[in-house]
PDB file of C-alpha atoms in Angstrom:
ATOM      1  CA  MET R   1       4.459  22.125  15.858  1.00  0.00           C
ATOM      2  CA  THR R   2       7.214  21.253  13.408  1.00  0.00           C
ATOM      3  CA  ASN R   3       7.215  21.366   9.639  1.00  0.00           C
ATOM      4  CA  THR R   4      10.218  19.084   9.230  1.00  0.00           C
ATOM      5  CA  ILE R   5       9.397  15.706   7.682  1.00  0.00           C
ATOM      6  CA  ALA R   6      12.366  13.367   7.412  1.00  0.00           C
ATOM      7  CA  PHE R   7      11.973  10.070   5.573  1.00  0.00           C
ATOM      8  CA  GLU R   8      15.556   8.800   5.903  1.00  0.00           C
ATOM      9  CA  THR R   9      14.916   6.585   8.936  1.00  0.00           C
ATOM     10  CA  TRP R  10      11.961   4.927   7.262  1.00  0.00           C
ATOM     11  CA  ASP R  11      13.986   4.568   4.062  1.00  0.00           C
ATOM     12  CA  ASN R  12      16.810   2.827   5.944  1.00  0.00           C
ATOM     13  CA  LEU R  13      14.393   0.428   7.637  1.00  0.00           C
ATOM     14  CA  LEU R  14      12.901  -0.592   4.309  1.00  0.00           C
ATOM     15  CA  HIS R  15      16.343  -1.154   2.796  1.00  0.00           C
ATOM     16  CA  THR R  16      17.274  -3.322   5.777  1.00  0.00           C
ATOM     17  CA  TYR R  17      14.186  -5.505   6.233  1.00  0.00           C
ATOM     18  CA  VAL R  18      12.506  -5.698   2.809  1.00  0.00           C
ATOM     19  CA  GLU R  19      13.925  -7.955   0.128  1.00  0.00           C
ATOM     20  CA  ASP R  20      13.936  -7.293  -3.602  1.00  0.00           C
ATOM     21  CA  PHE R  21      10.543  -8.897  -4.213  1.00  0.00           C
ATOM     22  CA  GLY R  22       8.795  -6.837  -1.558  1.00  0.00           C
ATOM     23  CA  ARG R  23       8.635  -9.448   1.169  1.00  0.00           C
ATOM     24  CA  VAL R  24       9.323  -8.322   4.717  1.00  0.00           C
ATOM     25  CA  ASN R  25      11.466  -9.963   7.372  1.00  0.00           C
ATOM     26  CA  TYR R  26       9.092  -9.170  10.219  1.00  0.00           C
ATOM     27  CA  GLY R  27      10.935 -11.448  12.640  1.00  0.00           C
ATOM     28  CA  ARG R  28      14.249  -9.606  12.297  1.00  0.00           C
ATOM     29  CA  TRP R  29      12.544  -6.226  12.196  1.00  0.00           C
ATOM     30  CA  LYS R  30      10.686  -6.948  15.429  1.00  0.00           C
ATOM     31  CA  ALA R  31      13.807  -8.227  17.171  1.00  0.00           C
ATOM     32  CA  GLU R  32      16.173  -5.485  16.011  1.00  0.00           C
ATOM     33  CA  SER R  33      14.317  -2.300  15.131  1.00  0.00           C
ATOM     34  CA  ALA R  34      10.707  -2.284  16.343  1.00  0.00           C
ATOM     35  CA  ASP R  35      11.587   0.673  18.564  1.00  0.00           C
ATOM     36  CA  VAL R  36      13.182   2.549  15.667  1.00  0.00           C
ATOM     37  CA  LEU R  37       9.959   2.278  13.660  1.00  0.00           C
ATOM     38  CA  ARG R  38       7.874   3.290  16.658  1.00  0.00           C
ATOM     39  CA  GLN R  39      10.060   6.315  17.343  1.00  0.00           C
ATOM     40  CA  TRP R  40       9.918   7.429  13.712  1.00  0.00           C
ATOM     41  CA  LEU R  41       6.130   7.269  13.693  1.00  0.00           C
ATOM     42  CA  GLU R  42       6.006   9.091  17.030  1.00  0.00           C
ATOM     43  CA  SER R  43       8.207  11.853  15.578  1.00  0.00           C
ATOM     44  CA  LEU R  44       5.380  12.710  13.159  1.00  0.00           C
ATOM     45  CA  ALA R  45       2.953  13.576  15.943  1.00  0.00           C
ATOM     46  CA  ASP R  46       3.890  17.266  15.857  1.00  0.00           C
ATOM     47  CA  VAL R  47       4.192  17.748  12.101  1.00  0.00           C
ATOM     48  CA  ASP R  48       2.260  20.846  11.015  1.00  0.00           C
ATOM     49  CA  LEU R  49       0.126  19.343   8.276  1.00  0.00           C
ATOM     50  CA  ALA R  50      -1.840  22.532   7.692  1.00  0.00           C
ATOM     51  CA  ALA R  51       1.356  24.423   6.865  1.00  0.00           C
ATOM     52  CA  GLU R  52       2.513  21.820   4.347  1.00  0.00           C
ATOM     53  CA  THR R  53       0.907  22.849   1.070  1.00  0.00           C
ATOM     54  CA  ASP R  54       3.238  21.080  -1.371  1.00  0.00           C
ATOM     55  CA  ALA R  55       1.140  18.269  -2.849  1.00  0.00           C
ATOM     56  CA  ASP R  56       4.104  15.968  -3.464  1.00  0.00           C
ATOM     57  CA  VAL R  57       5.336  16.352   0.111  1.00  0.00           C
ATOM     58  CA  ARG R  58       1.888  15.420   1.400  1.00  0.00           C
ATOM     59  CA  LEU R  59       1.582  12.530  -1.044  1.00  0.00           C
ATOM     60  CA  ALA R  60       4.956  11.059  -0.075  1.00  0.00           C
ATOM     61  CA  LEU R  61       4.193  11.530   3.616  1.00  0.00           C
ATOM     62  CA  TRP R  62       0.885   9.699   3.583  1.00  0.00           C
ATOM     63  CA  LEU R  63       2.104   6.836   1.385  1.00  0.00           C
ATOM     64  CA  ASN R  64       5.027   6.286   3.751  1.00  0.00           C
ATOM     65  CA  VAL R  65       2.872   6.617   6.859  1.00  0.00           C
ATOM     66  CA  TYR R  66       0.267   4.138   5.599  1.00  0.00           C
ATOM     67  CA  ASN R  67       2.866   1.467   4.895  1.00  0.00           C
ATOM     68  CA  ALA R  68       4.731   2.171   8.137  1.00  0.00           C
ATOM     69  CA  ILE R  69       1.583   1.849  10.234  1.00  0.00           C
ATOM     70  CA  ALA R  70       0.658  -1.410   8.497  1.00  0.00           C
ATOM     71  CA  ILE R  71       4.082  -2.864   9.270  1.00  0.00           C
ATOM     72  CA  ALA R  72       4.005  -1.578  12.860  1.00  0.00           C
ATOM     73  CA  GLN R  73       0.651  -3.253  13.425  1.00  0.00           C
ATOM     74  CA  VAL R  74       1.964  -6.557  12.080  1.00  0.00           C
ATOM     75  CA  ILE R  75       5.129  -6.359  14.182  1.00  0.00           C
ATOM     76  CA  GLU R  76       3.018  -5.705  17.267  1.00  0.00           C
ATOM     77  CA  VAL R  77       1.385  -9.155  17.040  1.00  0.00           C
ATOM     78  CA  TYR R  78       3.978 -11.071  15.011  1.00  0.00           C
ATOM     79  CA  PRO R  79       4.249 -14.023  14.367  1.00  0.00           C
ATOM     80  CA  ILE R  80       1.012 -14.204  12.401  1.00  0.00           C
ATOM     81  CA  ALA R  81       0.242 -15.872   9.092  1.00  0.00           C
ATOM     82  CA  SER R  82      -2.177 -13.253   7.775  1.00  0.00           C
ATOM     83  CA  ILE R  83      -3.822  -9.944   8.631  1.00  0.00           C
ATOM     84  CA  ARG R  84      -7.052 -11.889   8.121  1.00  0.00           C
ATOM     85  CA  PRO R  85      -6.609 -14.605  10.757  1.00  0.00           C
ATOM     86  CA  LYS R  86      -8.806 -17.672  10.969  1.00  0.00           C
ATOM     87  CA  VAL R  87     -10.470 -19.328  13.944  1.00  0.00           C
ATOM     88  CA  LEU R  88     -11.317 -22.977  13.309  1.00  0.00           C
ATOM     89  CA  GLY R  89     -10.919 -22.302   9.610  1.00  0.00           C
ATOM     90  CA  ILE R  90     -13.315 -19.336   9.602  1.00  0.00           C
ATOM     91  CA  PRO R  91     -11.952 -15.834   8.880  1.00  0.00           C
ATOM     92  CA  ASN R  92     -11.933 -13.578  11.938  1.00  0.00           C
ATOM     93  CA  TRP R  93     -13.595 -10.586  10.318  1.00  0.00           C
ATOM     94  CA  LEU R  94     -13.580  -8.484  13.498  1.00  0.00           C
ATOM     95  CA  SER R  95      -9.801  -8.741  13.764  1.00  0.00           C
ATOM     96  CA  PHE R  96      -9.469  -8.043  10.036  1.00  0.00           C
ATOM     97  CA  LEU R  97     -11.663  -4.937  10.305  1.00  0.00           C
ATOM     98  CA  ASP R  98      -9.744  -3.734  13.360  1.00  0.00           C
ATOM     99  CA  PHE R  99      -6.486  -3.833  11.393  1.00  0.00           C
ATOM    100  CA  PHE R 100      -7.822  -1.124   9.068  1.00  0.00           C
ATOM    101  CA  THR R 101      -9.979   0.907  11.447  1.00  0.00           C
ATOM    102  CA  ARG R 102      -7.970   1.221  14.667  1.00  0.00           C
ATOM    103  CA  SER R 103      -6.584   4.721  15.246  1.00  0.00           C
ATOM    104  CA  THR R 104      -3.312   4.113  17.050  1.00  0.00           C
ATOM    105  CA  TRP R 105      -0.800   6.597  15.663  1.00  0.00           C
ATOM    106  CA  THR R 106      -0.878  10.376  15.882  1.00  0.00           C
ATOM    107  CA  ILE R 107       0.143  12.349  12.792  1.00  0.00           C
ATOM    108  CA  GLY R 108      -0.003  16.113  13.095  1.00  0.00           C
ATOM    109  CA  ARG R 109      -1.753  15.881  16.492  1.00  0.00           C
ATOM    110  CA  LYS R 110      -4.572  13.720  15.182  1.00  0.00           C
ATOM    111  CA  LYS R 111      -4.933   9.949  15.296  1.00  0.00           C
ATOM    112  CA  TYR R 112      -5.432   8.121  12.023  1.00  0.00           C
ATOM    113  CA  SER R 113      -6.389   4.620  10.975  1.00  0.00           C
ATOM    114  CA  LEU R 114      -5.309   2.994   7.730  1.00  0.00           C
ATOM    115  CA  ASN R 115      -8.793   3.512   6.320  1.00  0.00           C
ATOM    116  CA  GLN R 116      -8.763   7.191   7.238  1.00  0.00           C
ATOM    117  CA  ILE R 117      -5.434   7.682   5.484  1.00  0.00           C
ATOM    118  CA  GLU R 118      -6.437   5.799   2.353  1.00  0.00           C
ATOM    119  CA  HIS R 119     -10.034   6.933   1.891  1.00  0.00           C
ATOM    120  CA  GLY R 120     -10.166  10.179   3.836  1.00  0.00           C
ATOM    121  CA  ILE R 121      -6.878  11.659   2.659  1.00  0.00           C
ATOM    122  CA  LEU R 122      -5.175   9.949  -0.259  1.00  0.00           C
ATOM    123  CA  ARG R 123      -8.229   9.112  -2.371  1.00  0.00           C
ATOM    124  CA  ARG R 124     -10.018  12.359  -1.520  1.00  0.00           C
ATOM    125  CA  GLU R 125      -7.120  14.797  -1.802  1.00  0.00           C
ATOM    126  CA  PHE R 126      -5.273  13.344  -4.802  1.00  0.00           C
ATOM    127  CA  ARG R 127      -6.703  12.383  -8.185  1.00  0.00           C
ATOM    128  CA  GLU R 128      -4.040   9.718  -8.304  1.00  0.00           C
ATOM    129  CA  PRO R 129      -5.112   6.092  -8.896  1.00  0.00           C
ATOM    130  CA  ARG R 130      -1.480   4.958  -8.796  1.00  0.00           C
ATOM    131  CA  ILE R 131      -1.639   5.122  -5.002  1.00  0.00           C
ATOM    132  CA  HIS R 132      -3.295   1.712  -5.234  1.00  0.00           C
ATOM    133  CA  PHE R 133      -0.012   0.280  -6.511  1.00  0.00           C
ATOM    134  CA  ALA R 134       1.863   1.750  -3.529  1.00  0.00           C
ATOM    135  CA  LEU R 135      -0.300   1.103  -0.463  1.00  0.00           C
ATOM    136  CA  VAL R 136       0.662  -2.213   1.090  1.00  0.00           C
ATOM    137  CA  CYS R 137      -1.431  -3.752   3.877  1.00  0.00           C
ATOM    138  CA  ALA R 138       1.044  -6.616   4.440  1.00  0.00           C
ATOM    139  CA  ALA R 139      -0.732  -9.172   2.225  1.00  0.00           C
ATOM    140  CA  VAL R 140       0.730 -11.089  -0.711  1.00  0.00           C
ATOM    141  CA  GLY R 141      -2.134  -9.858  -2.870  1.00  0.00           C
ATOM    142  CA  CYS R 142      -1.088  -6.248  -2.263  1.00  0.00           C
ATOM    143  CA  PRO R 143       1.371  -4.437  -4.494  1.00  0.00           C
ATOM    144  CA  MET R 144       5.006  -5.253  -3.915  1.00  0.00           C
ATOM    145  CA  LEU R 145       6.374  -3.178  -1.038  1.00  0.00           C
ATOM    146  CA  ARG R 146       8.980  -0.762  -2.308  1.00  0.00           C
ATOM    147  CA  ARG R 147      12.446  -1.304  -0.843  1.00  0.00           C
ATOM    148  CA  GLY R 148      12.810   2.339   0.064  1.00  0.00           C
ATOM    149  CA  ALA R 149      10.749   5.374   1.013  1.00  0.00           C
ATOM    150  CA  TYR R 150       8.742   7.670  -1.195  1.00  0.00           C
ATOM    151  CA  PHE R 151      10.382  11.090  -1.461  1.00  0.00           C
ATOM    152  CA  PRO R 152       8.657  14.318  -2.537  1.00  0.00           C
ATOM    153  CA  ASP R 153      10.988  15.058  -5.440  1.00  0.00           C
ATOM    154  CA  SER R 154      10.496  11.625  -6.987  1.00  0.00           C
ATOM    155  CA  VAL R 155       7.137  10.323  -5.717  1.00  0.00           C
ATOM    156  CA  ARG R 156       5.301  10.661  -9.046  1.00  0.00           C
ATOM    157  CA  THR R 157       8.078   8.822 -10.875  1.00  0.00           C
ATOM    158  CA  GLN R 158       8.105   6.166  -8.164  1.00  0.00           C
ATOM    159  CA  LEU R 159       4.358   5.686  -8.534  1.00  0.00           C
ATOM    160  CA  GLU R 160       4.726   5.240 -12.287  1.00  0.00           C
ATOM    161  CA  VAL R 161       7.330   2.537 -11.683  1.00  0.00           C
ATOM    162  CA  ASP R 162       4.969   0.900  -9.186  1.00  0.00           C
ATOM    163  CA  ALA R 163       2.087   0.973 -11.677  1.00  0.00           C
ATOM    164  CA  ASN R 164       4.161  -0.613 -14.442  1.00  0.00           C
ATOM    165  CA  ARG R 165       5.489  -3.274 -12.108  1.00  0.00           C
ATOM    166  CA  PHE R 166       2.021  -4.166 -10.838  1.00  0.00           C
ATOM    167  CA  ILE R 167       0.282  -4.241 -14.205  1.00  0.00           C
ATOM    168  CA  HIS R 168       3.069  -6.272 -15.825  1.00  0.00           C
ATOM    169  CA  ASN R 169       3.013  -8.863 -13.026  1.00  0.00           C
ATOM    170  CA  PRO R 170       0.992 -11.839 -14.355  1.00  0.00           C
ATOM    171  CA  ASP R 171      -0.055 -12.702 -10.804  1.00  0.00           C
ATOM    172  CA  LYS R 172      -1.917  -9.381 -10.725  1.00  0.00           C
ATOM    173  CA  VAL R 173      -2.836  -8.671 -14.362  1.00  0.00           C
ATOM    174  CA  ARG R 174      -2.932 -10.878 -17.452  1.00  0.00           C
ATOM    175  CA  TYR R 175      -4.780 -10.892 -20.741  1.00  0.00           C
ATOM    176  CA  ASP R 176      -6.025 -13.980 -22.580  1.00  0.00           C
ATOM    177  CA  ALA R 177      -6.290 -12.889 -26.221  1.00  0.00           C
ATOM    178  CA  GLY R 178      -8.028 -16.103 -27.253  1.00  0.00           C
ATOM    179  CA  LYS R 179     -10.800 -15.599 -24.738  1.00  0.00           C
ATOM    180  CA  LYS R 180     -10.661 -11.797 -24.963  1.00  0.00           C
ATOM    181  CA  THR R 181     -10.587 -11.825 -21.191  1.00  0.00           C
ATOM    182  CA  LEU R 182      -8.683  -9.555 -18.833  1.00  0.00           C
ATOM    183  CA  TYR R 183      -7.763 -11.133 -15.506  1.00  0.00           C
ATOM    184  CA  LEU R 184      -7.249  -8.479 -12.857  1.00  0.00           C
ATOM    185  CA  SER R 185      -6.361  -8.094  -9.214  1.00  0.00           C
ATOM    186  CA  LYS R 186      -9.388  -7.303  -7.096  1.00  0.00           C
ATOM    187  CA  ILE R 187      -7.776  -3.926  -6.462  1.00  0.00           C
ATOM    188  CA  PHE R 188      -9.275  -2.919  -9.821  1.00  0.00           C
ATOM    189  CA  ASP R 189     -12.682  -4.047  -8.561  1.00  0.00           C
ATOM    190  CA  TRP R 190     -12.539  -2.379  -5.145  1.00  0.00           C
ATOM    191  CA  TYR R 191     -11.229   0.931  -6.497  1.00  0.00           C
ATOM    192  CA  GLY R 192     -12.570   0.791 -10.030  1.00  0.00           C
ATOM    193  CA  GLU R 193     -14.066   4.282  -9.878  1.00  0.00           C
ATOM    194  CA  ASP R 194     -10.612   5.805  -9.318  1.00  0.00           C
ATOM    195  CA  PHE R 195      -9.319   4.280 -12.551  1.00  0.00           C
ATOM    196  CA  VAL R 196     -12.468   5.132 -14.486  1.00  0.00           C
ATOM    197  CA  LYS R 197     -12.133   8.804 -13.500  1.00  0.00           C
ATOM    198  CA  VAL R 198      -8.805   9.156 -15.287  1.00  0.00           C
ATOM    199  CA  ALA R 199      -9.137   6.650 -18.149  1.00  0.00           C
ATOM    200  CA  GLY R 200     -12.843   6.202 -18.801  1.00  0.00           C
ATOM    201  CA  SER R 201     -12.777   2.500 -17.923  1.00  0.00           C
ATOM    202  CA  VAL R 202     -10.740  -0.022 -15.972  1.00  0.00           C
ATOM    203  CA  ALA R 203      -9.831  -1.854 -19.189  1.00  0.00           C
ATOM    204  CA  GLY R 204      -8.740   1.428 -20.737  1.00  0.00           C
ATOM    205  CA  TYR R 205      -6.493   2.201 -17.785  1.00  0.00           C
ATOM    206  CA  VAL R 206      -4.835  -1.205 -17.804  1.00  0.00           C
ATOM    207  CA  GLY R 207      -4.561  -1.244 -21.583  1.00  0.00           C
ATOM    208  CA  GLY R 208      -2.672   2.021 -21.483  1.00  0.00           C
ATOM    209  CA  TYR R 209       0.110   0.246 -19.611  1.00  0.00           C
ATOM    210  CA  LEU R 210      -0.003  -3.038 -21.530  1.00  0.00           C
ATOM    211  CA  GLY R 211       0.509  -1.187 -24.797  1.00  0.00           C
ATOM    212  CA  ALA R 212      -0.824  -1.332 -28.340  1.00  0.00           C
ATOM    213  CA  ASP R 213       0.434  -4.883 -28.894  1.00  0.00           C
ATOM    214  CA  VAL R 214      -2.146  -6.159 -26.382  1.00  0.00           C
ATOM    215  CA  ALA R 215      -5.625  -5.715 -27.824  1.00  0.00           C
ATOM    216  CA  VAL R 216      -7.395  -4.699 -24.618  1.00  0.00           C
ATOM    217  CA  SER R 217     -10.692  -2.886 -25.146  1.00  0.00           C
ATOM    218  CA  ASP R 218     -13.849  -2.119 -23.220  1.00  0.00           C
ATOM    219  CA  GLU R 219     -15.473  -5.099 -24.944  1.00  0.00           C
ATOM    220  CA  CYS R 220     -13.132  -7.495 -23.144  1.00  0.00           C
ATOM    221  CA  ALA R 221     -14.547  -9.628 -20.372  1.00  0.00           C
ATOM    222  CA  ILE R 222     -13.042  -8.937 -16.950  1.00  0.00           C
ATOM    223  CA  VAL R 223     -12.444 -11.615 -14.340  1.00  0.00           C
ATOM    224  CA  PHE R 224     -11.163 -10.596 -10.924  1.00  0.00           C
ATOM    225  CA  LEU R 225      -8.528 -12.863  -9.450  1.00  0.00           C
ATOM    226  CA  PRO R 226      -8.664 -14.289  -5.902  1.00  0.00           C
ATOM    227  CA  TYR R 227      -6.865 -12.080  -3.386  1.00  0.00           C
ATOM    228  CA  ASP R 228      -4.071 -13.659  -1.365  1.00  0.00           C
ATOM    229  CA  TRP R 229      -4.310 -12.466   2.251  1.00  0.00           C
ATOM    230  CA  ASN R 230      -1.255 -14.429   3.422  1.00  0.00           C
ATOM    231  CA  LEU R 231       1.394 -12.281   5.048  1.00  0.00           C
ATOM    232  CA  ASN R 232       4.017 -10.890   2.644  1.00  0.00           C
ATOM    233  CA  ARG R 233       6.801 -12.236   4.835  1.00  0.00           C
ATOM    234  CA  VAL R 234      10.187 -13.751   4.298  1.00  0.00           C
ATOM    235  CA  ASP R 235      12.085 -15.612   6.994  1.00  0.00           C
ATOM    236  CA  GLY R 236      15.761 -15.867   7.719  1.00  0.00           C
TER     237      GLY R 236
END
């Protein structure tokens, strides 16, 4: 097994096929570099995960791998309009579930699904709620896909940038002072316990980023915004 983890190929792919607002040119990527992505993921099959004890190396690895697998799974079936397809106007929940639970790629000689990476590794191993501003399952409602890889020496700083960008995006978070209501992405609903663990409450976590000028408190009402499952794609 190898203990060499190189993120440069993945970094170059993101710089090439992701635009500044996080949308992905899946059509070009599939036509030009689907094999490059596949080969990079395949190169991780023999990584010695047990020997890698540096937390930031592991964090960067799994964030990159999650996003890479999500993109690879979209490219495999592209063109699609959403990872939650519809049949006669009804969501195909089996296909949606399969997107997150299929174990296709081998990392360190073990196959992982997106759910296994997110819940079994990232959420369990790291007390780091900012991962939820970095994991991108190819939907518009997700955080904006970073145009570049996560690297061990900067991953914590990158996550802080991601958190600020997400929480200051009015499509994801906004506060109505008149109504004393906090409108939040459903990410804060689905993973609320992760934010509570580090800040005491979801409102407290968000308020820490919005600043003292925004009077967010635990007494505020919280309304969770609809989640946009349309593909985060750009054409051209």
